[in-house]
Structures are given as structure tokens and as C-alpha cells.
GROMACS .gro file of C-alpha atoms in nm:
model
  350
    1MET     CA    1 -15.365  16.315   0.778
    2GLN     CA    2 -15.552  16.004   0.671
    3ILE     CA    3 -15.709  15.744   0.901
    4ILE     CA    4 -15.745  15.390   0.772
    5ASN     CA    5 -16.007  15.166   0.941
    6SER     CA    6 -16.227  15.291   1.222
    7PRO     CA    7 -16.130  15.319   1.590
    8THR     CA    8 -16.250  15.006   1.766
    9GLN     CA    9 -16.431  14.993   2.096
   10ALA     CA   10 -16.310  14.769   2.379
   11MET     CA   11 -16.413  14.413   2.301
   12ALA     CA   12 -16.348  14.055   2.405
   13PRO     CA   13 -15.992  13.943   2.330
   14ARG     CA   14 -15.950  13.801   1.981
   15TRP     CA   15 -15.736  13.509   1.868
   16SER     CA   16 -15.570  13.448   1.535
   17ALA     CA   17 -15.264  13.283   1.383
   18ASP     CA   18 -15.076  13.608   1.447
   19HIS     CA   19 -15.171  13.608   1.816
   20LEU     CA   20 -15.053  13.246   1.838
   21ARG     CA   21 -14.729  13.329   1.659
   22LEU     CA   22 -14.638  13.608   1.901
   23HIS     CA   23 -14.762  13.411   2.203
   24GLN     CA   24 -14.544  13.112   2.114
   25GLN     CA   25 -14.243  13.337   2.063
   26LEU     CA   26 -14.291  13.483   2.411
   27LEU     CA   27 -14.323  13.134   2.559
   28ARG     CA   28 -13.994  13.035   2.392
   29GLN     CA   29 -13.829  13.354   2.521
   30PRO     CA   30 -13.990  13.413   2.863
   31LEU     CA   31 -13.743  13.689   2.953
   32LEU     CA   32 -13.835  13.896   2.648
   33LEU     CA   33 -14.163  14.019   2.801
   34PRO     CA   34 -14.190  13.858   3.146
   35GLN     CA   35 -14.522  13.768   3.302
   36GLY     CA   36 -14.672  14.058   3.494
   37ALA     CA   37 -14.420  14.315   3.365
   38ARG     CA   38 -14.501  14.685   3.333
   39LEU     CA   39 -14.469  14.766   2.962
   40LEU     CA   40 -14.442  15.104   2.789
   41LEU     CA   41 -14.534  15.084   2.418
   42ALA     CA   42 -14.404  15.349   2.179
   43VAL     CA   43 -14.698  15.403   1.944
   44SER     CA   44 -14.678  15.639   1.646
   45GLY     CA   45 -15.021  15.550   1.508
   46GLY     CA   46 -14.876  15.379   1.201
   47GLN     CA   47 -14.957  15.022   1.104
   48ASP     CA   48 -14.660  14.861   1.281
   49SER     CA   49 -14.713  15.020   1.622
   50MET     CA   50 -15.092  14.977   1.605
   51ALA     CA   51 -15.051  14.608   1.520
   52LEU     CA   52 -14.821  14.569   1.822
   53ALA     CA   53 -15.069  14.749   2.048
   54GLY     CA   54 -15.358  14.536   1.920
   55LEU     CA   55 -15.177  14.205   1.964
   56LEU     CA   56 -15.047  14.287   2.312
   57LEU     CA   57 -15.385  14.415   2.424
   58ASP     CA   58 -15.538  14.079   2.330
   59LEU     CA   59 -15.253  13.876   2.484
   60LYS     CA   60 -15.259  14.074   2.808
   61ARG     CA   61 -15.503  13.829   2.971
   62LEU     CA   62 -15.251  13.547   2.927
   63HIS     CA   63 -14.938  13.733   3.035
   64HIS     CA   64 -15.086  13.972   3.296
   65TRP     CA   65 -14.891  14.277   3.179
   66CYS     CA   66 -14.961  14.633   3.284
   67LEU     CA   67 -14.973  14.822   2.953
   68HIS     CA   68 -14.900  15.189   2.896
   69ILE     CA   69 -14.885  15.373   2.564
   70TRP     CA   70 -14.648  15.660   2.483
   71HIS     CA   71 -14.682  15.880   2.175
   72GLY     CA   72 -14.423  16.129   2.055
   73ASN     CA   73 -14.560  16.428   1.865
   74HIS     CA   74 -14.277  16.554   1.643
   75ARG     CA   75 -14.499  16.833   1.510
   76TRP     CA   76 -14.375  16.766   1.158
   77ARG     CA   77 -14.721  16.827   1.012
   78GLN     CA   78 -15.011  17.062   1.079
   79GLU     CA   79 -15.239  16.770   1.166
   80ALA     CA   80 -14.993  16.617   1.416
   81ASN     CA   81 -15.176  16.755   1.719
   82GLN     CA   82 -15.509  16.620   1.595
   83GLN     CA   83 -15.354  16.279   1.529
   84ALA     CA   84 -15.206  16.267   1.879
   85GLU     CA   85 -15.545  16.353   2.031
   86GLN     CA   86 -15.724  16.084   1.830
   87LEU     CA   87 -15.464  15.824   1.920
   88LEU     CA   88 -15.495  15.900   2.291
   89GLN     CA   89 -15.874  15.876   2.261
   90TRP     CA   90 -15.839  15.533   2.101
   91ALA     CA   91 -15.610  15.417   2.384
   92GLU     CA   92 -15.864  15.540   2.639
   93SER     CA   93 -16.140  15.347   2.460
   94GLN     CA   94 -15.930  15.033   2.501
   95GLY     CA   95 -15.869  15.095   2.870
   96ILE     CA   96 -15.497  15.167   2.821
   97GLU     CA   97 -15.328  15.450   3.010
   98SER     CA   98 -15.158  15.677   2.756
   99HIS     CA   99 -14.899  15.953   2.765
  100CYS     CA  100 -14.783  16.203   2.505
  101ASP     CA  101 -14.480  16.430   2.469
  102SER     CA  102 -14.462  16.708   2.212
  103TRP     CA  103 -14.148  16.864   2.070
  104GLN     CA  104 -14.164  17.238   2.123
  105THR     CA  105 -13.991  17.326   1.796
  106PRO     CA  106 -14.012  17.111   1.481
  107ILE     CA  107 -13.754  16.834   1.441
  108HIS     CA  108 -13.612  16.813   1.091
  109THR     CA  109 -13.370  16.519   1.101
  110GLU     CA  110 -13.418  16.147   1.161
  111ALA     CA  111 -13.129  16.134   1.408
  112ALA     CA  112 -13.261  16.422   1.621
  113ALA     CA  113 -13.610  16.272   1.626
  114ARG     CA  114 -13.481  15.931   1.730
  115GLU     CA  115 -13.267  16.076   2.008
  116TRP     CA  116 -13.563  16.279   2.137
  117ARG     CA  117 -13.797  15.978   2.131
  118TYR     CA  118 -13.565  15.753   2.329
  119SER     CA  119 -13.494  16.029   2.579
  120CYS     CA  120 -13.868  16.074   2.637
  121LEU     CA  121 -13.928  15.699   2.657
  122GLU     CA  122 -13.655  15.661   2.916
  123LYS     CA  123 -13.799  15.942   3.126
  124GLN     CA  124 -14.156  15.810   3.100
  125ALA     CA  125 -14.055  15.452   3.177
  126LYS     CA  126 -13.881  15.566   3.494
  127ALA     CA  127 -14.181  15.772   3.600
  128LEU     CA  128 -14.416  15.477   3.551
  129ALA     CA  129 -14.172  15.219   3.693
  130CYS     CA  130 -14.189  15.025   3.363
  131SER     CA  131 -13.924  14.757   3.325
  132HIS     CA  132 -13.962  14.729   2.946
  133VAL     CA  133 -13.996  14.980   2.662
  134LEU     CA  134 -14.137  14.835   2.340
  135THR     CA  135 -14.095  14.955   1.982
  136ALA     CA  136 -14.269  14.809   1.676
  137HIS     CA  137 -13.970  14.746   1.451
  138THR     CA  138 -14.037  14.461   1.209
  139ALA     CA  139 -13.825  14.225   0.999
  140THR     CA  140 -13.872  14.474   0.714
  141ASP     CA  141 -13.719  14.752   0.926
  142ARG     CA  142 -13.432  14.520   1.006
  143SER     CA  143 -13.358  14.444   0.642
  144GLU     CA  144 -13.367  14.817   0.559
  145THR     CA  145 -13.122  14.888   0.841
  146VAL     CA  146 -12.884  14.617   0.721
  147LEU     CA  147 -12.880  14.767   0.370
  148LEU     CA  148 -12.817  15.116   0.507
  149HIS     CA  149 -12.530  14.994   0.723
  150LEU     CA  150 -12.379  14.797   0.436
  151ALA     CA  151 -12.387  15.109   0.219
  152ARG     CA  152 -12.220  15.311   0.497
  153GLY     CA  153 -11.944  15.055   0.539
  154SER     CA  154 -12.051  14.941   0.883
  155HIS     CA  155 -11.844  14.690   1.075
  156ARG     CA  156 -11.992  14.341   1.118
  157LYS     CA  157 -12.136  14.440   1.455
  158GLY     CA  158 -12.345  14.708   1.284
  159LEU     CA  159 -12.508  14.442   1.066
  160ALA     CA  160 -12.647  14.281   1.382
  161SER     CA  161 -12.839  14.596   1.472
  162LEU     CA  162 -13.204  14.610   1.573
  163SER     CA  163 -13.167  14.323   1.816
  164SER     CA  164 -13.476  14.175   1.978
  165ALA     CA  165 -13.373  14.319   2.316
  166ARG     CA  166 -13.105  14.545   2.459
  167THR     CA  167 -13.050  14.751   2.771
  168LEU     CA  168 -13.193  15.101   2.732
  169VAL     CA  169 -13.072  15.222   3.070
  170GLU     CA  170 -13.015  15.046   3.399
  171ASN     CA  171 -13.322  14.838   3.496
  172ILE     CA  172 -13.506  14.920   3.171
  173THR     CA  173 -13.493  14.690   2.867
  174LEU     CA  174 -13.576  14.795   2.512
  175VAL     CA  175 -13.768  14.516   2.335
  176ARG     CA  176 -13.872  14.473   1.971
  177PRO     CA  177 -14.136  14.196   1.977
  178LEU     CA  178 -14.237  14.222   1.609
  179LEU     CA  179 -13.907  14.125   1.446
  180CYS     CA  180 -14.067  13.797   1.339
  181PHE     CA  181 -14.334  13.991   1.144
  182SER     CA  182 -14.301  14.182   0.816
  183ARG     CA  183 -14.459  14.514   0.724
  184SER     CA  184 -14.712  14.330   0.507
  185ASP     CA  185 -14.802  14.123   0.815
  186THR     CA  186 -14.872  14.431   1.025
  187SER     CA  187 -15.088  14.582   0.751
  188ARG     CA  188 -15.295  14.263   0.740
  189ILE     CA  189 -15.317  14.245   1.122
  190CYS     CA  190 -15.453  14.599   1.144
  191ALA     CA  191 -15.713  14.524   0.877
  192GLU     CA  192 -15.822  14.195   1.038
  193LEU     CA  193 -15.844  14.344   1.388
  194GLY     CA  194 -16.015  14.662   1.268
  195LEU     CA  195 -15.741  14.881   1.415
  196PRO     CA  196 -15.719  15.249   1.316
  197ILE     CA  197 -15.408  15.363   1.129
  198TRP     CA  198 -15.291  15.722   1.098
  199LEU     CA  199 -15.087  15.751   0.778
  200ASP     CA  200 -14.777  15.967   0.806
  201PRO     CA  201 -14.670  16.135   0.478
  202SER     CA  202 -14.312  16.161   0.610
  203ASN     CA  203 -14.284  15.781   0.568
  204THR     CA  204 -14.278  15.834   0.192
  205ASP     CA  205 -14.067  16.150   0.189
  206PRO     CA  206 -13.764  16.077  -0.037
  207ARG     CA  207 -13.550  16.318   0.166
  208PHE     CA  208 -13.513  16.042   0.424
  209SER     CA  209 -13.265  15.772   0.324
  210ARG     CA  210 -13.465  15.489   0.482
  211ASN     CA  211 -13.769  15.580   0.272
  212ARG     CA  212 -13.568  15.552  -0.049
  213ILE     CA  213 -13.438  15.211   0.057
  214ARG     CA  214 -13.799  15.109   0.126
  215ALA     CA  215 -13.947  15.248  -0.196
  216GLU     CA  216 -13.664  15.202  -0.449
  217VAL     CA  217 -13.414  14.938  -0.335
  218LEU     CA  218 -13.605  14.662  -0.157
  219PRO     CA  219 -13.875  14.632  -0.428
  220VAL     CA  220 -13.603  14.569  -0.688
  221LEU     CA  221 -13.437  14.307  -0.468
  222GLU     CA  222 -13.774  14.139  -0.413
  223GLN     CA  223 -13.833  14.127  -0.789
  224LEU     CA  224 -13.491  13.973  -0.849
  225HIS     CA  225 -13.503  13.737  -0.551
  226PRO     CA  226 -13.850  13.700  -0.395
  227GLY     CA  227 -13.819  13.681  -0.016
  228ALA     CA  228 -13.499  13.888  -0.016
  229SER     CA  229 -13.619  14.115   0.264
  230ARG     CA  230 -13.699  13.819   0.490
  231ARG     CA  231 -13.360  13.656   0.422
  232ILE     CA  232 -13.171  13.980   0.489
  233ALA     CA  233 -13.350  14.014   0.823
  234ALA     CA  234 -13.269  13.650   0.904
  235MET     CA  235 -12.903  13.717   0.830
  236ALA     CA  236 -12.906  14.007   1.076
  237GLU     CA  237 -13.060  13.775   1.336
  238ARG     CA  238 -12.778  13.524   1.282
  239PHE     CA  239 -12.521  13.801   1.321
  240GLU     CA  240 -12.693  13.901   1.645
  241ALA     CA  241 -12.671  13.545   1.780
  242GLU     CA  242 -12.306  13.520   1.683
  243GLU     CA  243 -12.228  13.855   1.846
  244GLU     CA  244 -12.390  13.741   2.171
  245SER     CA  245 -12.195  13.415   2.174
  246GLN     CA  246 -11.867  13.601   2.127
  247GLN     CA  247 -11.910  13.836   2.421
  248GLN     CA  248 -11.785  13.587   2.680
  249LEU     CA  249 -11.483  13.494   2.468
  250LEU     CA  250 -11.401  13.860   2.409
  251ASP     CA  251 -11.423  13.931   2.782
  252LEU     CA  252 -11.170  13.656   2.848
  253ALA     CA  253 -10.939  13.775   2.571
  254LEU     CA  254 -10.961  14.135   2.689
  255GLN     CA  255 -10.851  14.042   3.040
  256THR     CA  256 -10.516  13.924   2.902
  257LEU     CA  257 -10.458  14.259   2.727
  258LEU     CA  258 -10.547  14.506   3.002
  259GLY     CA  259 -10.258  14.712   3.137
  260ALA     CA  260 -10.141  14.747   3.492
  261GLU     CA  261 -10.403  15.012   3.573
  262MET     CA  262 -10.681  14.791   3.423
  263VAL     CA  263 -10.813  15.074   3.202
  264GLU     CA  264 -10.549  15.053   2.931
  265ILE     CA  265 -10.487  14.799   2.658
  266ASN     CA  266 -10.136  14.670   2.604
  267LYS     CA  267 -10.074  14.797   2.251
  268LYS     CA  268  -9.797  14.555   2.160
  269ALA     CA  269 -10.003  14.255   2.273
  270LEU     CA  270 -10.305  14.377   2.075
  271LEU     CA  271 -10.107  14.435   1.755
  272ALA     CA  272  -9.952  14.089   1.783
  273LEU     CA  273 -10.296  13.937   1.710
  274LYS     CA  274 -10.449  13.880   1.367
  275PRO     CA  275 -10.610  14.200   1.228
  276ALA     CA  276 -10.964  14.060   1.257
  277ASN     CA  277 -10.906  13.978   1.625
  278GLN     CA  278 -10.752  14.321   1.684
  279ALA     CA  279 -11.068  14.484   1.550
  280GLN     CA  280 -11.306  14.269   1.755
  281ILE     CA  281 -11.123  14.323   2.083
  282LEU     CA  282 -11.079  14.697   2.026
  283LEU     CA  283 -11.450  14.740   1.948
  284HIS     CA  284 -11.549  14.528   2.248
  285TRP     CA  285 -11.327  14.732   2.482
  286LEU     CA  286 -11.465  15.060   2.349
  287SER     CA  287 -11.828  14.946   2.373
  288LYS     CA  288 -11.781  14.866   2.742
  289ARG     CA  289 -11.687  15.233   2.787
  290ASN     CA  290 -11.975  15.373   2.579
  291ALA     CA  291 -11.744  15.466   2.293
  292ARG     CA  292 -11.832  15.392   1.931
  293ILE     CA  293 -11.672  15.313   1.597
  294ASN     CA  294 -11.945  15.235   1.346
  295ALA     CA  295 -11.764  15.217   1.012
  296ALA     CA  296 -11.533  14.929   0.925
  297HIS     CA  297 -11.292  15.157   0.738
  298HIS     CA  298 -11.258  15.371   1.053
  299VAL     CA  299 -11.156  15.063   1.254
  300GLU     CA  300 -10.900  14.967   0.992
  301LYS     CA  301 -10.759  15.321   0.987
  302ILE     CA  302 -10.719  15.324   1.366
  303LEU     CA  303 -10.543  14.988   1.366
  304GLN     CA  304 -10.299  15.118   1.106
  305GLU     CA  305 -10.234  15.437   1.305
  306LEU     CA  306 -10.172  15.235   1.622
  307LYS     CA  307  -9.848  15.119   1.462
  308ASN     CA  308  -9.714  15.469   1.518
  309LYS     CA  309  -9.530  15.527   1.846
  310ASN     CA  310  -9.774  15.794   1.968
  311GLY     CA  311 -10.109  15.915   1.843
  312ARG     CA  312 -10.464  16.024   1.900
  313CYS     CA  313 -10.788  15.995   1.701
  314GLU     CA  314 -11.153  16.091   1.738
  315LEU     CA  315 -11.425  15.832   1.782
  316ASP     CA  316 -11.780  15.849   1.645
  317ASN     CA  317 -11.902  16.011   1.966
  318GLN     CA  318 -11.665  16.305   1.936
  319SER     CA  319 -11.645  16.383   2.306
  320LEU     CA  320 -11.404  16.089   2.340
  321PHE     CA  321 -11.058  16.038   2.194
  322LEU     CA  322 -10.849  15.726   2.161
  323GLU     CA  323 -10.484  15.788   2.255
  324TRP     CA  324 -10.176  15.573   2.269
  325ASP     CA  325  -9.803  15.566   2.326
  326ASN     CA  326  -9.548  15.296   2.257
  327GLN     CA  327  -9.688  15.071   2.531
  328ASN     CA  328 -10.059  15.135   2.594
  329ILE     CA  329 -10.393  15.253   2.450
  330TRP     CA  330 -10.640  15.455   2.659
  331LEU     CA  331 -10.939  15.691   2.636
  332ASN     CA  332 -10.951  16.064   2.699
  333SER     CA  333 -11.259  16.285   2.706
  334HIS     CA  334 -11.081  16.580   2.542
  335PRO     CA  335 -10.742  16.615   2.372
  336ASP     CA  336 -10.637  16.885   2.619
  337CYS     CA  337 -10.746  16.709   2.939
  338ASN     CA  338 -10.496  16.577   3.189
  339GLU     CA  339 -10.415  16.216   3.105
  340SER     CA  340 -10.366  16.090   3.458
  341ARG     CA  341 -10.689  16.253   3.574
  342GLN     CA  342 -10.887  16.087   3.295
  343ARG     CA  343 -10.736  15.747   3.371
  344GLY     CA  344 -10.851  15.788   3.728
  345ILE     CA  345 -11.205  15.867   3.612
  346LEU     CA  346 -11.214  15.563   3.386
  347ARG     CA  347 -11.080  15.341   3.662
  348ALA     CA  348 -11.355  15.459   3.894
  349GLN     CA  349 -11.617  15.364   3.635
  350LEU     CA  350 -11.509  15.000   3.617
   0.00000   0.00000   0.00000
């Protein structure tokens, strides 16, 4: 473990161009972090999350938030416990209430770690009655995610990932306030504000795909086209805005395709549309039922198979299956479950 900078003591709020930048963004988007809201910050101790904590701590006097810090100890390294203790001590020195969860057995995959973190954040936010959970994703993270999704063949909706805000669970919103900042910005902010940083060797471990994008792909793109990372992130933001504007139109279109029981799609009516519209409506319908298709090629395959009289296929969350006959398309939770019973369950969820 390596600590950069020295832990700062509580001091008078500071003001810089970065404070102004975030403050103005919040004034333009007042619902992003509402005045007086109870906020739970996910802080790893790295430069991004420490920059977020530092900025929000200084802006607190203007927005009257109640700040809490949460740290997840993955126990990936021997010094993880020491790092967690030092981070909580720093939070206490700043007058911020902090909370920590530790994984009992080491987590070895990115997906498992992410799922565990969000589960803990949801639980902690409910316990503290926090309306917003904050993560420190930056524009750099967003550009890395876009490249990963492109490589995996993600559908257009996947390219709009890492939105500035989304519903985590009912009454709790997940917010990413730093999407207008880059990783170089957060490094500078930590240095200027004298914030401590706990370096995590796993962030450079080439076993993780995101680290290779960060270390090997983006630097080449920046050499070829300076500012590439910023433009990729801006493209994702445009996709996000377009996705939001389409939701109302998709809701209207979906209403014309729902079957008599209101939980089925009329297959013939869907297949009569242009392929691009078929894909958008199918994805929209599935997302409203917490079902996922992430890869574009998977969507195309399903649309081709729908031309068969009867069929069934797995979705990305494998507990659900898409099924169809000559007239309708519906969801089942298991290929052997009773169809009429499942339709009744889905109807009750609407």
C-alpha cells in the first residue's frame, strides 16, 4: 500500500475552478443532488473517490447535504485492512460519518466485486435513509466502458452506459457527479486540496480487462487523436440523451403491440416493423421487466428466431427465458414452469 499526500485536518472550505465547475453543474441539474439530501459516497481511497469526497465536503455549506462515506474492503491485498482503517480515520478528521463493509472471503472477479459493492451500498443507504448513492466514475471511466462494450458487440443502449443518474432501487438514486471530470483532473484536484490517496495495485493488474484498456488502448488513441478519451465520453453522453428522449416514444409504440393480457407482445405486429424498430421495442419491453440482452448480435439472433412458429431462448440473466408461439411473445422464469402461471405473475407485476 502506498499513500500519496498527507491526510488533511478539517479546515475552512476551499474554492477553486473545480469547485465552481461542479457547483455550476449542480445548479444546472438541481435534481442530480438536491439541496439538503442525505448522500452516501462510495469511497475506495483512490484519487477519483477522494477528489469527489473533497469537493463535496467543501460544497456542503452551499447545498446543505448530510454526507456519509461508505468503504468496501474487498480484502484483495494484505494491507487492505490497514487502508480501510486509515480511510475511516481521515473521514472522522473531516467530521464525516463513515461506514465500512468487509468481504469475508477474497473476491477474485470484477463482476463479483461490483455486485457485492452495490448490494452493500443499497443496504447501507436504506439503513441511513439516504436518498442518493454516489460513485466517482469519471469521463475517463466512461470512455473505457464504451470501448469495452464496443469490443463485446454491445447494442447501442450499452454505449450509453454510465449515465449521470439512474434508479438503484426504489427511492434511492445512483449518481455519478464526476462525469464532467477526467482522471487527470481528479489527480490534480487531490494534489491541490492536499487529499490523501491510497494507491491500489489491482488498478494496474493486466488480468483485468479495464486495466488493459486504460494502459494499452487509450494511450494509443490519445497519441493518434489527442482528446480521444474526452470525445468518446461525450459520445456516450449524447447516446444517453438520445436514449432518454426515446423512452416516451417507445412506451407509446409498445402500447400498440401488447397482447390481450397486456403482458405479451403481438409477434406478427412486431415483425412487421423495420428490424431496427423491432430491436428497440423488444429491448424496451424486456428492460421494463428487468430482463437483459446486452450484445447486439444476440438481439439480431432472437429476431431471426422469432420468425419460427414456436421457440424459446435464454436471456443474459439466465433465470428468464423468452418464449413465443405463432401469435405472441412472453417471458417465463424457467423452461419447465407453467406458462399460464407465469403470465399471471407478470401481470401482477405491472
